[in-house]
């Protein structure tokens, strides 16, 4: 369950320019809202079908979860499909590595 594990990264790095946008994969809006509330998620969540369609097409997303690190010039620096406990640590290391370049 990657979404709650991304919240601490968002809180820690948002003032340094990190943006997190999650694409909600379920069509059950009520369930998604309960999940967001339960886990106190504060970053951006796309839930409208048109927004999700555009993002999936633009970035070629075929599987969920898929994570991207995109630099300030909007270039995809990292693409990671799937999520396991501990991946957030690797993601933070990549954020730090990219932010020093």
PDB file of N, CA and C in Angstrom:
ATOM      1  N   UNK A   1       0.850  -1.173   0.000  1.00  0.00           N
ATOM      2  CA  UNK A   1       0.000   0.000   0.000  1.00  0.00           C
ATOM      3  C   UNK A   1       0.899   1.241   0.000  1.00  0.00           C
ATOM      4  N   UNK A   2       1.141   1.769  -1.183  1.00  0.00           N
ATOM      5  CA  UNK A   2       2.139   2.831  -1.327  1.00  0.00           C
ATOM      6  C   UNK A   2       1.654   4.211  -0.930  1.00  0.00           C
ATOM      7  N   UNK A   3       0.392   4.509  -1.083  1.00  0.00           N
ATOM      8  CA  UNK A   3      -0.064   5.888  -0.862  1.00  0.00           C
ATOM      9  C   UNK A   3       0.246   6.417   0.535  1.00  0.00           C
ATOM     10  N   UNK A   4      -0.054   5.683   1.609  1.00  0.00           N
ATOM     11  CA  UNK A   4       0.297   6.205   2.935  1.00  0.00           C
ATOM     12  C   UNK A   4       1.803   6.348   3.144  1.00  0.00           C
ATOM     13  N   UNK A   5       2.601   5.535   2.485  1.00  0.00           N
ATOM     14  CA  UNK A   5       4.059   5.599   2.646  1.00  0.00           C
ATOM     15  C   UNK A   5       4.670   6.787   1.913  1.00  0.00           C
ATOM     16  N   UNK A   6       3.920   7.366   0.978  1.00  0.00           N
ATOM     17  CA  UNK A   6       4.417   8.540   0.262  1.00  0.00           C
ATOM     18  C   UNK A   6       4.153   9.837   1.020  1.00  0.00           C
ATOM     19  N   UNK A   7       3.187   9.827   1.910  1.00  0.00           N
ATOM     20  CA  UNK A   7       2.824  11.040   2.653  1.00  0.00           C
ATOM     21  C   UNK A   7       4.008  11.645   3.410  1.00  0.00           C
ATOM     22  N   UNK A   8       4.815  10.849   4.154  1.00  0.00           N
ATOM     23  CA  UNK A   8       5.966  11.453   4.847  1.00  0.00           C
ATOM     24  C   UNK A   8       6.969  12.101   3.888  1.00  0.00           C
ATOM     25  N   UNK A   9       7.160  11.509   2.708  1.00  0.00           N
ATOM     26  CA  UNK A   9       8.058  12.124   1.720  1.00  0.00           C
ATOM     27  C   UNK A   9       7.497  13.459   1.254  1.00  0.00           C
ATOM     28  N   UNK A  10       6.214  13.495   1.016  1.00  0.00           N
ATOM     29  CA  UNK A  10       5.539  14.739   0.604  1.00  0.00           C
ATOM     30  C   UNK A  10       5.719  15.806   1.676  1.00  0.00           C
ATOM     31  N   UNK A  11       5.486  15.443   2.931  1.00  0.00           N
ATOM     32  CA  UNK A  11       5.606  16.407   4.025  1.00  0.00           C
ATOM     33  C   UNK A  11       7.045  16.912   4.157  1.00  0.00           C
ATOM     34  N   UNK A  12       8.001  16.025   3.962  1.00  0.00           N
ATOM     35  CA  UNK A  12       9.409  16.374   4.157  1.00  0.00           C
ATOM     36  C   UNK A  12       9.974  17.224   3.016  1.00  0.00           C
ATOM     37  N   UNK A  13       9.551  16.968   1.784  1.00  0.00           N
ATOM     38  CA  UNK A  13      10.196  17.594   0.629  1.00  0.00           C
ATOM     39  C   UNK A  13       9.310  18.547  -0.168  1.00  0.00           C
ATOM     40  N   UNK A  14       8.094  18.747   0.228  1.00  0.00           N
ATOM     41  CA  UNK A  14       7.211  19.613  -0.575  1.00  0.00           C
ATOM     42  C   UNK A  14       7.712  21.054  -0.628  1.00  0.00           C
ATOM     43  N   UNK A  15       8.313  21.551   0.442  1.00  0.00           N
ATOM     44  CA  UNK A  15       8.842  22.917   0.433  1.00  0.00           C
ATOM     45  C   UNK A  15      10.097  23.046  -0.431  1.00  0.00           C
ATOM     46  N   UNK A  16      10.642  21.899  -0.832  1.00  0.00           N
ATOM     47  CA  UNK A  16      11.821  21.901  -1.709  1.00  0.00           C
ATOM     48  C   UNK A  16      11.421  21.632  -3.160  1.00  0.00           C
ATOM     49  N   UNK A  17      10.115  21.626  -3.420  1.00  0.00           N
ATOM     50  CA  UNK A  17       9.638  21.482  -4.790  1.00  0.00           C
ATOM     51  C   UNK A  17       9.081  20.121  -5.160  1.00  0.00           C
ATOM     52  N   UNK A  18       9.043  19.177  -4.214  1.00  0.00           N
ATOM     53  CA  UNK A  18       8.491  17.862  -4.534  1.00  0.00           C
ATOM     54  C   UNK A  18       6.979  17.954  -4.671  1.00  0.00           C
ATOM     55  N   UNK A  19       6.474  17.397  -5.740  1.00  0.00           N
ATOM     56  CA  UNK A  19       5.031  17.248  -5.922  1.00  0.00           C
ATOM     57  C   UNK A  19       4.731  15.771  -6.032  1.00  0.00           C
ATOM     58  N   UNK A  20       3.665  15.354  -5.419  1.00  0.00           N
ATOM     59  CA  UNK A  20       3.199  13.981  -5.555  1.00  0.00           C
ATOM     60  C   UNK A  20       1.787  14.052  -6.102  1.00  0.00           C
ATOM     61  N   UNK A  21       1.556  13.304  -7.158  1.00  0.00           N
ATOM     62  CA  UNK A  21       0.223  13.194  -7.738  1.00  0.00           C
ATOM     63  C   UNK A  21      -0.082  11.709  -7.838  1.00  0.00           C
ATOM     64  N   UNK A  22      -1.119  11.284  -7.165  1.00  0.00           N
ATOM     65  CA  UNK A  22      -1.527   9.884  -7.215  1.00  0.00           C
ATOM     66  C   UNK A  22      -2.716   9.758  -8.159  1.00  0.00           C
ATOM     67  N   UNK A  23      -2.731   8.680  -8.906  1.00  0.00           N
ATOM     68  CA  UNK A  23      -3.863   8.384  -9.779  1.00  0.00           C
ATOM     69  C   UNK A  23      -4.630   7.253  -9.121  1.00  0.00           C
ATOM     70  N   UNK A  24      -5.818   7.567  -8.677  1.00  0.00           N
ATOM     71  CA  UNK A  24      -6.662   6.608  -7.969  1.00  0.00           C
ATOM     72  C   UNK A  24      -7.176   5.584  -8.978  1.00  0.00           C
ATOM     73  N   UNK A  25      -6.979   4.302  -8.681  1.00  0.00           N
ATOM     74  CA  UNK A  25      -7.283   3.249  -9.648  1.00  0.00           C
ATOM     75  C   UNK A  25      -8.684   2.670  -9.510  1.00  0.00           C
ATOM     76  N   UNK A  26      -9.348   2.900  -8.412  1.00  0.00           N
ATOM     77  CA  UNK A  26     -10.685   2.350  -8.228  1.00  0.00           C
ATOM     78  C   UNK A  26     -11.741   3.292  -8.790  1.00  0.00           C
ATOM     79  N   UNK A  27     -12.857   2.747  -9.166  1.00  0.00           N
ATOM     80  CA  UNK A  27     -13.975   3.576  -9.632  1.00  0.00           C
ATOM     81  C   UNK A  27     -14.927   3.888  -8.477  1.00  0.00           C
ATOM     82  N   UNK A  28     -14.635   3.342  -7.321  1.00  0.00           N
ATOM     83  CA  UNK A  28     -15.487   3.551  -6.151  1.00  0.00           C
ATOM     84  C   UNK A  28     -15.017   4.804  -5.412  1.00  0.00           C
ATOM     85  N   UNK A  29     -15.598   5.937  -5.761  1.00  0.00           N
ATOM     86  CA  UNK A  29     -15.181   7.233  -5.212  1.00  0.00           C
ATOM     87  C   UNK A  29     -15.310   7.272  -3.692  1.00  0.00           C
ATOM     88  N   UNK A  30     -16.409   6.746  -3.172  1.00  0.00           N
ATOM     89  CA  UNK A  30     -16.640   6.763  -1.722  1.00  0.00           C
ATOM     90  C   UNK A  30     -15.552   5.982  -0.994  1.00  0.00           C
ATOM     91  N   UNK A  31     -15.196   4.845  -1.535  1.00  0.00           N
ATOM     92  CA  UNK A  31     -14.133   4.027  -0.935  1.00  0.00           C
ATOM     93  C   UNK A  31     -12.802   4.779  -0.965  1.00  0.00           C
ATOM     94  N   UNK A  32     -12.518   5.431  -2.081  1.00  0.00           N
ATOM     95  CA  UNK A  32     -11.270   6.196  -2.209  1.00  0.00           C
ATOM     96  C   UNK A  32     -11.228   7.337  -1.199  1.00  0.00           C
ATOM     97  N   UNK A  33     -12.333   8.049  -1.042  1.00  0.00           N
ATOM     98  CA  UNK A  33     -12.374   9.166  -0.088  1.00  0.00           C
ATOM     99  C   UNK A  33     -12.181   8.687   1.345  1.00  0.00           C
ATOM    100  N   UNK A  34     -12.762   7.543   1.683  1.00  0.00           N
ATOM    101  CA  UNK A  34     -12.569   6.976   3.026  1.00  0.00           C
ATOM    102  C   UNK A  34     -11.100   6.618   3.249  1.00  0.00           C
ATOM    103  N   UNK A  35     -10.474   6.045   2.227  1.00  0.00           N
ATOM    104  CA  UNK A  35      -9.061   5.677   2.312  1.00  0.00           C
ATOM    105  C   UNK A  35      -8.198   6.916   2.530  1.00  0.00           C
ATOM    106  N   UNK A  36      -8.456   7.965   1.766  1.00  0.00           N
ATOM    107  CA  UNK A  36      -7.711   9.225   1.886  1.00  0.00           C
ATOM    108  C   UNK A  36      -7.861   9.793   3.287  1.00  0.00           C
ATOM    109  N   UNK A  37      -9.085   9.800   3.784  1.00  0.00           N
ATOM    110  CA  UNK A  37      -9.360  10.332   5.117  1.00  0.00           C
ATOM    111  C   UNK A  37      -8.698   9.475   6.200  1.00  0.00           C
ATOM    112  N   UNK A  38      -8.820   8.171   6.072  1.00  0.00           N
ATOM    113  CA  UNK A  38      -8.250   7.253   7.066  1.00  0.00           C
ATOM    114  C   UNK A  38      -6.738   7.430   7.194  1.00  0.00           C
ATOM    115  N   UNK A  39      -6.070   7.639   6.062  1.00  0.00           N
ATOM    116  CA  UNK A  39      -4.609   7.737   6.055  1.00  0.00           C
ATOM    117  C   UNK A  39      -4.106   9.177   6.042  1.00  0.00           C
ATOM    118  N   UNK A  40      -5.041  10.122   6.133  1.00  0.00           N
ATOM    119  CA  UNK A  40      -4.682  11.539   6.237  1.00  0.00           C
ATOM    120  C   UNK A  40      -3.765  11.988   5.095  1.00  0.00           C
ATOM    121  N   UNK A  41      -4.121  11.611   3.874  1.00  0.00           N
ATOM    122  CA  UNK A  41      -3.306  11.956   2.711  1.00  0.00           C
ATOM    123  C   UNK A  41      -3.587  13.390   2.296  1.00  0.00           C
ATOM    124  N   UNK A  42      -2.519  14.146   2.064  1.00  0.00           N
ATOM    125  CA  UNK A  42      -2.688  15.568   1.749  1.00  0.00           C
ATOM    126  C   UNK A  42      -2.134  15.950   0.381  1.00  0.00           C
ATOM    127  N   UNK A  43      -1.528  15.019  -0.329  1.00  0.00           N
ATOM    128  CA  UNK A  43      -1.020  15.357  -1.657  1.00  0.00           C
ATOM    129  C   UNK A  43      -2.120  15.177  -2.700  1.00  0.00           C
ATOM    130  N   UNK A  44      -1.807  15.516  -3.952  1.00  0.00           N
ATOM    131  CA  UNK A  44      -2.809  15.533  -5.019  1.00  0.00           C
ATOM    132  C   UNK A  44      -3.244  14.122  -5.405  1.00  0.00           C
ATOM    133  N   UNK A  45      -4.549  13.966  -5.602  1.00  0.00           N
ATOM    134  CA  UNK A  45      -5.098  12.690  -6.036  1.00  0.00           C
ATOM    135  C   UNK A  45      -6.025  12.936  -7.212  1.00  0.00           C
ATOM    136  N   UNK A  46      -5.722  12.298  -8.345  1.00  0.00           N
ATOM    137  CA  UNK A  46      -6.594  12.393  -9.511  1.00  0.00           C
ATOM    138  C   UNK A  46      -7.629  11.289  -9.420  1.00  0.00           C
ATOM    139  N   UNK A  47      -8.882  11.685  -9.498  1.00  0.00           N
ATOM    140  CA  UNK A  47      -9.914  10.666  -9.443  1.00  0.00           C
ATOM    141  C   UNK A  47     -10.907  10.770 -10.585  1.00  0.00           C
ATOM    142  N   UNK A  48     -10.954  11.892 -11.284  1.00  0.00           N
ATOM    143  CA  UNK A  48     -11.871  12.048 -12.403  1.00  0.00           C
ATOM    144  C   UNK A  48     -11.418  11.153 -13.553  1.00  0.00           C
ATOM    145  N   UNK A  49     -12.342  10.504 -14.183  1.00  0.00           N
ATOM    146  CA  UNK A  49     -12.009   9.568 -15.255  1.00  0.00           C
ATOM    147  C   UNK A  49     -11.203  10.229 -16.370  1.00  0.00           C
ATOM    148  N   UNK A  50     -11.558  11.444 -16.756  1.00  0.00           N
ATOM    149  CA  UNK A  50     -10.840  12.118 -17.836  1.00  0.00           C
ATOM    150  C   UNK A  50      -9.395  12.419 -17.427  1.00  0.00           C
ATOM    151  N   UNK A  51      -9.191  12.895 -16.191  1.00  0.00           N
ATOM    152  CA  UNK A  51      -7.827  13.160 -15.710  1.00  0.00           C
ATOM    153  C   UNK A  51      -6.999  11.884 -15.719  1.00  0.00           C
ATOM    154  N   UNK A  52      -7.590  10.803 -15.223  1.00  0.00           N
ATOM    155  CA  UNK A  52      -6.866   9.531 -15.174  1.00  0.00           C
ATOM    156  C   UNK A  52      -6.522   9.053 -16.578  1.00  0.00           C
ATOM    157  N   UNK A  53      -7.460   9.176 -17.501  1.00  0.00           N
ATOM    158  CA  UNK A  53      -7.222   8.735 -18.875  1.00  0.00           C
ATOM    159  C   UNK A  53      -6.056   9.504 -19.494  1.00  0.00           C
ATOM    160  N   UNK A  54      -6.060  10.820 -19.318  1.00  0.00           N
ATOM    161  CA  UNK A  54      -5.001  11.658 -19.890  1.00  0.00           C
ATOM    162  C   UNK A  54      -3.641  11.286 -19.302  1.00  0.00           C
ATOM    163  N   UNK A  55      -3.568  11.129 -18.002  1.00  0.00           N
ATOM    164  CA  UNK A  55      -2.296  10.788 -17.346  1.00  0.00           C
ATOM    165  C   UNK A  55      -1.822   9.407 -17.791  1.00  0.00           C
ATOM    166  N   UNK A  56      -2.723   8.436 -17.830  1.00  0.00           N
ATOM    167  CA  UNK A  56      -2.335   7.087 -18.254  1.00  0.00           C
ATOM    168  C   UNK A  56      -1.812   7.091 -19.688  1.00  0.00           C
ATOM    169  N   UNK A  57      -2.467   7.839 -20.568  1.00  0.00           N
ATOM    170  CA  UNK A  57      -2.016   7.908 -21.960  1.00  0.00           C
ATOM    171  C   UNK A  57      -0.681   8.643 -22.084  1.00  0.00           C
ATOM    172  N   UNK A  58      -0.576   9.789 -21.429  1.00  0.00           N
ATOM    173  CA  UNK A  58       0.634  10.612 -21.551  1.00  0.00           C
ATOM    174  C   UNK A  58       1.878   9.877 -21.054  1.00  0.00           C
ATOM    175  N   UNK A  59       1.740   9.155 -19.947  1.00  0.00           N
ATOM    176  CA  UNK A  59       2.891   8.495 -19.343  1.00  0.00           C
ATOM    177  C   UNK A  59       2.962   7.000 -19.647  1.00  0.00           C
ATOM    178  N   UNK A  60       2.021   6.490 -20.435  1.00  0.00           N
ATOM    179  CA  UNK A  60       2.049   5.080 -20.811  1.00  0.00           C
ATOM    180  C   UNK A  60       1.849   4.134 -19.643  1.00  0.00           C
ATOM    181  N   UNK A  61       1.043   4.528 -18.675  1.00  0.00           N
ATOM    182  CA  UNK A  61       0.811   3.701 -17.488  1.00  0.00           C
ATOM    183  C   UNK A  61      -0.089   2.527 -17.861  1.00  0.00           C
ATOM    184  N   UNK A  62       0.410   1.331 -17.588  1.00  0.00           N
ATOM    185  CA  UNK A  62      -0.375   0.131 -17.851  1.00  0.00           C
ATOM    186  C   UNK A  62      -0.703  -0.613 -16.563  1.00  0.00           C
ATOM    187  N   UNK A  63       0.103  -0.422 -15.533  1.00  0.00           N
ATOM    188  CA  UNK A  63      -0.054  -1.133 -14.265  1.00  0.00           C
ATOM    189  C   UNK A  63      -0.056  -0.138 -13.111  1.00  0.00           C
ATOM    190  N   UNK A  64      -0.771  -0.501 -12.074  1.00  0.00           N
ATOM    191  CA  UNK A  64      -0.782   0.300 -10.851  1.00  0.00           C
ATOM    192  C   UNK A  64      -0.195  -0.526  -9.733  1.00  0.00           C
ATOM    193  N   UNK A  65       0.580   0.056  -8.848  1.00  0.00           N
ATOM    194  CA  UNK A  65       1.025   1.440  -8.895  1.00  0.00           C
ATOM    195  C   UNK A  65       2.235   1.605  -9.816  1.00  0.00           C
ATOM    196  N   UNK A  66       2.331   2.751 -10.413  1.00  0.00           N
ATOM    197  CA  UNK A  66       3.501   3.168 -11.175  1.00  0.00           C
ATOM    198  C   UNK A  66       3.936   4.516 -10.629  1.00  0.00           C
ATOM    199  N   UNK A  67       5.204   4.648 -10.306  1.00  0.00           N
ATOM    200  CA  UNK A  67       5.731   5.896  -9.744  1.00  0.00           C
ATOM    201  C   UNK A  67       6.758   6.489 -10.697  1.00  0.00           C
ATOM    202  N   UNK A  68       6.729   7.803 -10.819  1.00  0.00           N
ATOM    203  CA  UNK A  68       7.702   8.526 -11.633  1.00  0.00           C
ATOM    204  C   UNK A  68       8.352   9.600 -10.780  1.00  0.00           C
ATOM    205  N   UNK A  69       9.632   9.825 -10.998  1.00  0.00           N
ATOM    206  CA  UNK A  69      10.292  11.024 -10.497  1.00  0.00           C
ATOM    207  C   UNK A  69      10.522  11.892 -11.723  1.00  0.00           C
ATOM    208  N   UNK A  70       9.956  13.081 -11.701  1.00  0.00           N
ATOM    209  CA  UNK A  70      10.022  14.000 -12.828  1.00  0.00           C
ATOM    210  C   UNK A  70      10.753  15.247 -12.365  1.00  0.00           C
ATOM    211  N   UNK A  71      11.751  15.671 -13.128  1.00  0.00           N
ATOM    212  CA  UNK A  71      12.532  16.834 -12.707  1.00  0.00           C
ATOM    213  C   UNK A  71      11.808  18.143 -13.029  1.00  0.00           C
ATOM    214  N   UNK A  72      12.434  19.247 -12.655  1.00  0.00           N
ATOM    215  CA  UNK A  72      11.806  20.567 -12.838  1.00  0.00           C
ATOM    216  C   UNK A  72      11.571  20.908 -14.309  1.00  0.00           C
ATOM    217  N   UNK A  73      12.318  20.273 -15.196  1.00  0.00           N
ATOM    218  CA  UNK A  73      12.123  20.497 -16.635  1.00  0.00           C
ATOM    219  C   UNK A  73      11.091  19.524 -17.205  1.00  0.00           C
ATOM    220  N   UNK A  74      10.431  18.799 -16.311  1.00  0.00           N
ATOM    221  CA  UNK A  74       9.369  17.840 -16.654  1.00  0.00           C
ATOM    222  C   UNK A  74       9.877  16.627 -17.423  1.00  0.00           C
ATOM    223  N   UNK A  75      11.127  16.263 -17.167  1.00  0.00           N
ATOM    224  CA  UNK A  75      11.682  15.047 -17.752  1.00  0.00           C
ATOM    225  C   UNK A  75      11.522  13.911 -16.755  1.00  0.00           C
ATOM    226  N   UNK A  76      11.131  12.750 -17.249  1.00  0.00           N
ATOM    227  CA  UNK A  76      11.016  11.579 -16.382  1.00  0.00           C
ATOM    228  C   UNK A  76      12.424  11.074 -16.087  1.00  0.00           C
ATOM    229  N   UNK A  77      12.780  11.091 -14.813  1.00  0.00           N
ATOM    230  CA  UNK A  77      14.104  10.648 -14.397  1.00  0.00           C
ATOM    231  C   UNK A  77      14.077   9.194 -13.914  1.00  0.00           C
ATOM    232  N   UNK A  78      12.995   8.800 -13.287  1.00  0.00           N
ATOM    233  CA  UNK A  78      12.852   7.449 -12.743  1.00  0.00           C
ATOM    234  C   UNK A  78      11.419   6.988 -13.010  1.00  0.00           C
ATOM    235  N   UNK A  79      11.260   5.737 -13.405  1.00  0.00           N
ATOM    236  CA  UNK A  79       9.943   5.108 -13.514  1.00  0.00           C
ATOM    237  C   UNK A  79      10.020   3.795 -12.748  1.00  0.00           C
ATOM    238  N   UNK A  80       9.091   3.598 -11.821  1.00  0.00           N
ATOM    239  CA  UNK A  80       9.104   2.395 -10.995  1.00  0.00           C
ATOM    240  C   UNK A  80       7.700   1.803 -10.984  1.00  0.00           C
ATOM    241  N   UNK A  81       7.585   0.545 -11.398  1.00  0.00           N
ATOM    242  CA  UNK A  81       6.291  -0.144 -11.411  1.00  0.00           C
ATOM    243  C   UNK A  81       6.238  -1.069 -10.208  1.00  0.00           C
ATOM    244  N   UNK A  82       5.118  -1.019  -9.492  1.00  0.00           N
ATOM    245  CA  UNK A  82       4.939  -1.841  -8.300  1.00  0.00           C
ATOM    246  C   UNK A  82       5.363  -1.079  -7.057  1.00  0.00           C
ATOM    247  N   UNK A  83       5.108  -1.678  -5.909  1.00  0.00           N
ATOM    248  CA  UNK A  83       5.516  -1.046  -4.660  1.00  0.00           C
ATOM    249  C   UNK A  83       5.550  -2.104  -3.574  1.00  0.00           C
ATOM    250  N   UNK A  84       6.670  -2.134  -2.861  1.00  0.00           N
ATOM    251  CA  UNK A  84       6.822  -3.007  -1.700  1.00  0.00           C
ATOM    252  C   UNK A  84       7.303  -2.167  -0.534  1.00  0.00           C
ATOM    253  N   UNK A  85       7.045  -2.658   0.664  1.00  0.00           N
ATOM    254  CA  UNK A  85       7.538  -1.963   1.849  1.00  0.00           C
ATOM    255  C   UNK A  85       9.038  -1.756   1.690  1.00  0.00           C
ATOM    256  N   UNK A  86       9.498  -0.568   1.941  1.00  0.00           N
ATOM    257  CA  UNK A  86      10.904  -0.233   1.794  1.00  0.00           C
ATOM    258  C   UNK A  86      11.205   0.526   0.516  1.00  0.00           C
ATOM    259  N   UNK A  87      10.292   0.461  -0.458  1.00  0.00           N
ATOM    260  CA  UNK A  87      10.513   1.211  -1.697  1.00  0.00           C
ATOM    261  C   UNK A  87      10.537   2.712  -1.448  1.00  0.00           C
ATOM    262  N   UNK A  88       9.839   3.155  -0.406  1.00  0.00           N
ATOM    263  CA  UNK A  88       9.839   4.588  -0.109  1.00  0.00           C
ATOM    264  C   UNK A  88      11.231   5.068   0.306  1.00  0.00           C
ATOM    265  N   UNK A  89      12.023   4.180   0.911  1.00  0.00           N
ATOM    266  CA  UNK A  89      13.399   4.520   1.284  1.00  0.00           C
ATOM    267  C   UNK A  89      14.234   4.713   0.016  1.00  0.00           C
ATOM    268  N   UNK A  90      14.071   3.805  -0.937  1.00  0.00           N
ATOM    269  CA  UNK A  90      14.788   3.925  -2.214  1.00  0.00           C
ATOM    270  C   UNK A  90      14.349   5.181  -2.955  1.00  0.00           C
ATOM    271  N   UNK A  91      13.062   5.465  -2.894  1.00  0.00           N
ATOM    272  CA  UNK A  91      12.537   6.661  -3.550  1.00  0.00           C
ATOM    273  C   UNK A  91      13.144   7.921  -2.938  1.00  0.00           C
ATOM    274  N   UNK A  92      13.245   7.948  -1.616  1.00  0.00           N
ATOM    275  CA  UNK A  92      13.852   9.110  -0.963  1.00  0.00           C
ATOM    276  C   UNK A  92      15.324   9.250  -1.354  1.00  0.00           C
ATOM    277  N   UNK A  93      16.032   8.143  -1.459  1.00  0.00           N
ATOM    278  CA  UNK A  93      17.433   8.204  -1.890  1.00  0.00           C
ATOM    279  C   UNK A  93      17.540   8.796  -3.294  1.00  0.00           C
ATOM    280  N   UNK A  94      16.622   8.418  -4.165  1.00  0.00           N
ATOM    281  CA  UNK A  94      16.624   8.965  -5.529  1.00  0.00           C
ATOM    282  C   UNK A  94      16.284  10.454  -5.524  1.00  0.00           C
ATOM    283  N   UNK A  95      15.343  10.850  -4.678  1.00  0.00           N
ATOM    284  CA  UNK A  95      14.993  12.274  -4.556  1.00  0.00           C
ATOM    285  C   UNK A  95      16.229  13.064  -4.139  1.00  0.00           C
ATOM    286  N   UNK A  96      16.936  12.566  -3.148  1.00  0.00           N
ATOM    287  CA  UNK A  96      18.141  13.249  -2.669  1.00  0.00           C
ATOM    288  C   UNK A  96      19.225  13.284  -3.740  1.00  0.00           C
ATOM    289  N   UNK A  97      19.403  12.165  -4.431  1.00  0.00           N
ATOM    290  CA  UNK A  97      20.422  12.104  -5.485  1.00  0.00           C
ATOM    291  C   UNK A  97      20.105  13.097  -6.602  1.00  0.00           C
ATOM    292  N   UNK A  98      18.858  13.133  -7.026  1.00  0.00           N
ATOM    293  CA  UNK A  98      18.479  14.027  -8.118  1.00  0.00           C
ATOM    294  C   UNK A  98      18.499  15.492  -7.700  1.00  0.00           C
ATOM    295  N   UNK A  99      18.220  15.743  -6.433  1.00  0.00           N
ATOM    296  CA  UNK A  99      18.176  17.138  -5.978  1.00  0.00           C
ATOM    297  C   UNK A  99      19.570  17.744  -5.827  1.00  0.00           C
ATOM    298  N   UNK A 100      20.596  16.902  -5.790  1.00  0.00           N
ATOM    299  CA  UNK A 100      21.958  17.426  -5.676  1.00  0.00           C
ATOM    300  C   UNK A 100      22.630  17.579  -7.033  1.00  0.00           C
ATOM    301  N   UNK A 101      21.961  17.127  -8.080  1.00  0.00           N
ATOM    302  CA  UNK A 101      22.534  17.245  -9.442  1.00  0.00           C
ATOM    303  C   UNK A 101      22.100  18.526 -10.102  1.00  0.00           C
TER     304      UNK A 101
END
